[in-house]
Amino acid sequence: MKLTYRREEDLKLRNMSLVSLTTDFGDLYPAAMKAVILGINPEVQIVDVTHSIRQAEIREGAFALYSLVPYFPPKTVHVGIVDPGVGTSRRALAIKAGKTGQEQYFVGPDNGLLIPAARRLGEMEIYKITNRDFMLKSGISATFHGRDIFAPVGAHLSGGLEIEKVGPKISDFVDLDFGNFGIDGPFLIGEVIFADSFGNVITNIPEDVILKFSAFGSQVEVNGRQAPFVQTYGFAGQEEPLILIGSHGFLEIAVNGGNAALKFGLKNGDRVAIKII
Amino acid sequence: MKLTYRREEDLKLRNMSLVSLTTDFGDLYPAAMKAVILGINPEVQIVDVTHSIRQAEIREGAFALYSLVPYFPPKTVHVGIVDPGVGTSRRALAIKAGKTGQEQYFVGPDNGLLIPAARRLGEMEIYKITNRDFMLKSGISATFHGRDIFAPVGAHLSGGLEIEKVGPKISDFVDLDFGNFGIDGPFLIGEVIFADSFGNVITNIPEDVILKFSAFGSQVEVNGRQAPFVQTYGFAGQEEPLILIGSHGFLEIAVNGGNAALKFGLKNGDRVAIKII
Amino acid sequence: MKLTYRREEDLKLRNMSLVSLTTDFGDLYPAAMKAVILGINPEVQIVDVTHSIRQAEIREGAFALYSLVPYFPPKTVHVGIVDPGVGTSRRALAIKAGKTGQEQYFVGPDNGLLIPAARRLGEMEIYKITNRDFMLKSGISATFHGRDIFAPVGAHLSGGLEIEKVGPKISDFVDLDFGNFGIDGPFLIGEVIFADSFGNVITNIPEDVILKFSAFGSQVEVNGRQAPFVQTYGFAGQEEPLILIGSHGFLEIAVNGGNAALKFGLKNGDRVAIKII
């Protein structure tokens, strides 16, 4: 989707690159990462995916990154840091994923955080970051590898560094998936993988599986509570529960104008059982 | 206000454009919009106006955009999304507003959200977005037109797309204003249009109307409670209420170092009556 | 740390500049500052350090800026605004600090906020902002100098304006420091200067002083409560307190996976006494 209505020569001198940040750092710490990134690559675009992942909730961070990765352009470098093992022996990774010409890059700890997003793009090449040339020159702290290792390596990748330069290629890595789902007798079974800031509960059940099980307009029971399966929030009454295919492409439990996580008492990892009634 | 002290040739190759975002999306979802925008126009500047509009509070979002629009440079594209009707039959709009050479653009749902801001700039041309060439290529979801329609159309406009290309010009649209205000006997009457994150209560009473009614230094009663009318917070005692002309250009009720919304029990839409004492 | 793997000619047309923002403005108001900055210097990079400084807590804002300034590249312009005296007679300052070729700039109120950060870089030149040519053309409000004075002056400095042009050089200014610390008999004494969004308590005791007093692995008492002195969070048990040298370079009191500010009942300005046991 290019700007075809614009003179091509307007664009040919530019080559803006893109770094995304996904962390559990809250306030203040992300700015240190941005300072480091812009000191290395002054013209990069930085997008905050979120800094509000609950502390040390790797699976939640993995889902945030996974859900957004299809919308980013090729060459994007995703720096993801939910890193309870910082300063211990856990490895630091850089990953190249996707078809030639469509690759995106990932930088972060070896704890599974980056894997679902990278795998979603196709083939992965995984490297262990060992080359100190691409880390912060002023020293590596024991508690903030986001600033001292991941931000500078991400900035260098965004500037065109060949990923092979960061360290040796590896084939073992800590994996992570979003759990099991499927149809079990009269039930469609899955798991909660994320609750967003509005209390919408996102499950691990993909669009195609729910559409095989049920059709828009049917009435279902979600963990024993009645709700319609509809296309969008506006098709349920105010404060009424509903299920829909969310914008992430997964079955989502919502309350129109309300908080489904509270109403259903559901949190990350909880089981969801849906039955047509 | 140009950088006259800088060699002009330094700037002539650049043509950075600007997209602002005003939504009730909270965390995570704005990043999907930014990914889409930067995939289309990699060199655009993106400014978050706010993503904390209370859910579905169209009037609150309209005020946020209205209050900021005079400070943005010409050509800015404002993407505004507070959209309880997403996925239903409500129309999608693109608006060009302001004098030739000074135009700003607006993209969002046809529910009044964009109108006060656009009208503040002068003449408006309003278009209904129908051309799928400028929407997300991978498909339009029923729940996230911010990502699938408004972000890509905004990105294309920021890159120089002629607004006529998005769809037909229309003259009917959903209007919105900030309610009535005026002098009624001994009272200056108005309505709350916004409470900011500090609890400052912003009314719909403009600067010129309050200055006709009263003068700096006078003592007034606000909904029966005494307060001075002063130039700035520091002219009231700690924890003391005051009224002032806020930075938005409207009469504002504040508490120096405190929360006026709580102290006065005021929220969006509430009536305010002021009397000189 | 330059991008040596990239053709130099790719970069020579670019000269992106950097403005950081540190305020107690919360939501919405920072966007007005960004609109003004980008209207003046359309190609600048803007980094939000934080907008969540507690209202009027100058010392907290000073620490945020102080802790981040070593990570920003030369020429960065830091706009810092925690300004309870806005609209009164307090002066507006612009500061150049650091060695020739490595300078960073600071813009904000004369209340001490900018001083620790500027002084950390070395020599300071301090100017009183009086030249209205570099303020907002549409007028100066009494309550929002962030938008009307500090943002435009910062934008002009980021675009290459000589700092001497903003107004006269001064030598008196409001100073601020982070309080006393040191070894007193069996105790290492200091003060809390910041509690971050996770409840980690940062003191004013620098790395070298704590390392003179104790060694990693020792057990200490912090305000009467036992904790190990370790390199990183992961070296304490879940929910267990610890002390460490934080990423800011100061002694920090933390709880692994918990909130030390709550557990120790500590807030900004409180005294901390540490004893080896």
Short mmCIF file of N, CA, C and O in Angstrom, two decimals, chain A residues 95-100 103-104 106 118-126 169:
data_model
loop_
_atom_site.label_atom_id
_atom_site.label_comp_id
_atom_site.label_asym_id
_atom_site.label_seq_id
_atom_site.Cartn_x
_atom_site.Cartn_y
_atom_site.Cartn_z
N ILE A 95 16.12 -12.31 16.59
CA ILE A 95 15.44 -13.24 15.67
C ILE A 95 15.09 -12.50 14.38
O ILE A 95 14.64 -11.35 14.42
N LYS A 96 15.29 -13.21 13.27
CA LYS A 96 14.80 -12.73 11.98
C LYS A 96 13.70 -13.68 11.57
O LYS A 96 13.89 -14.90 11.60
N ALA A 97 12.53 -13.17 11.19
CA ALA A 97 11.40 -14.06 10.87
C ALA A 97 10.64 -13.55 9.67
O ALA A 97 10.50 -12.34 9.49
N GLY A 98 10.16 -14.48 8.86
CA GLY A 98 9.33 -14.12 7.72
C GLY A 98 10.04 -14.36 6.40
O GLY A 98 11.23 -14.63 6.35
N LYS A 99 9.27 -14.24 5.33
CA LYS A 99 9.77 -14.48 3.98
C LYS A 99 10.79 -13.42 3.56
O LYS A 99 10.70 -12.27 3.99
N THR A 100 11.70 -13.79 2.69
CA THR A 100 12.71 -12.85 2.18
C THR A 100 12.04 -11.59 1.64
O THR A 100 11.10 -11.67 0.85
N GLU A 103 10.86 -9.68 6.00
CA GLU A 103 11.31 -10.03 7.36
C GLU A 103 11.00 -8.94 8.38
O GLU A 103 11.08 -7.76 8.08
N GLN A 104 10.70 -9.39 9.59
CA GLN A 104 10.72 -8.51 10.74
C GLN A 104 11.73 -9.09 11.73
O GLN A 104 12.10 -10.26 11.64
N PHE A 106 13.24 -9.37 15.91
CA PHE A 106 12.82 -9.40 17.30
C PHE A 106 14.05 -9.43 18.19
O PHE A 106 15.00 -10.16 17.90
N ALA A 118 7.14 -14.15 16.31
CA ALA A 118 8.10 -14.47 15.24
C ALA A 118 7.58 -15.64 14.40
O ALA A 118 7.60 -15.60 13.16
N ARG A 119 7.08 -16.66 15.08
CA ARG A 119 6.61 -17.85 14.35
C ARG A 119 5.42 -17.51 13.45
O ARG A 119 5.24 -18.11 12.39
N ARG A 120 4.61 -16.56 13.88
CA ARG A 120 3.45 -16.16 13.07
C ARG A 120 3.86 -15.65 11.70
O ARG A 120 3.08 -15.70 10.74
N LEU A 121 5.09 -15.15 11.57
CA LEU A 121 5.57 -14.60 10.30
C LEU A 121 6.18 -15.67 9.40
O LEU A 121 6.49 -15.41 8.25
N GLY A 122 6.40 -16.87 9.92
CA GLY A 122 6.98 -17.95 9.11
C GLY A 122 8.32 -18.40 9.67
O GLY A 122 8.51 -18.45 10.87
N GLU A 123 9.24 -18.72 8.78
CA GLU A 123 10.58 -19.21 9.15
C GLU A 123 11.27 -18.27 10.15
O GLU A 123 11.23 -17.06 9.99
N MET A 124 11.94 -18.85 11.14
CA MET A 124 12.71 -18.06 12.10
C MET A 124 14.19 -18.43 12.03
O MET A 124 14.53 -19.60 11.96
N GLU A 125 15.05 -17.42 12.10
CA GLU A 125 16.48 -17.64 12.36
C GLU A 125 16.77 -16.98 13.71
O GLU A 125 16.49 -15.80 13.89
N ILE A 126 17.35 -17.74 14.64
CA ILE A 126 17.53 -17.24 16.01
C ILE A 126 19.01 -17.14 16.34
O ILE A 126 19.77 -18.09 16.11
N LYS A 169 24.35 -18.32 15.74
CA LYS A 169 23.01 -18.85 15.47
C LYS A 169 22.76 -20.02 16.42
O LYS A 169 23.67 -20.82 16.68
#
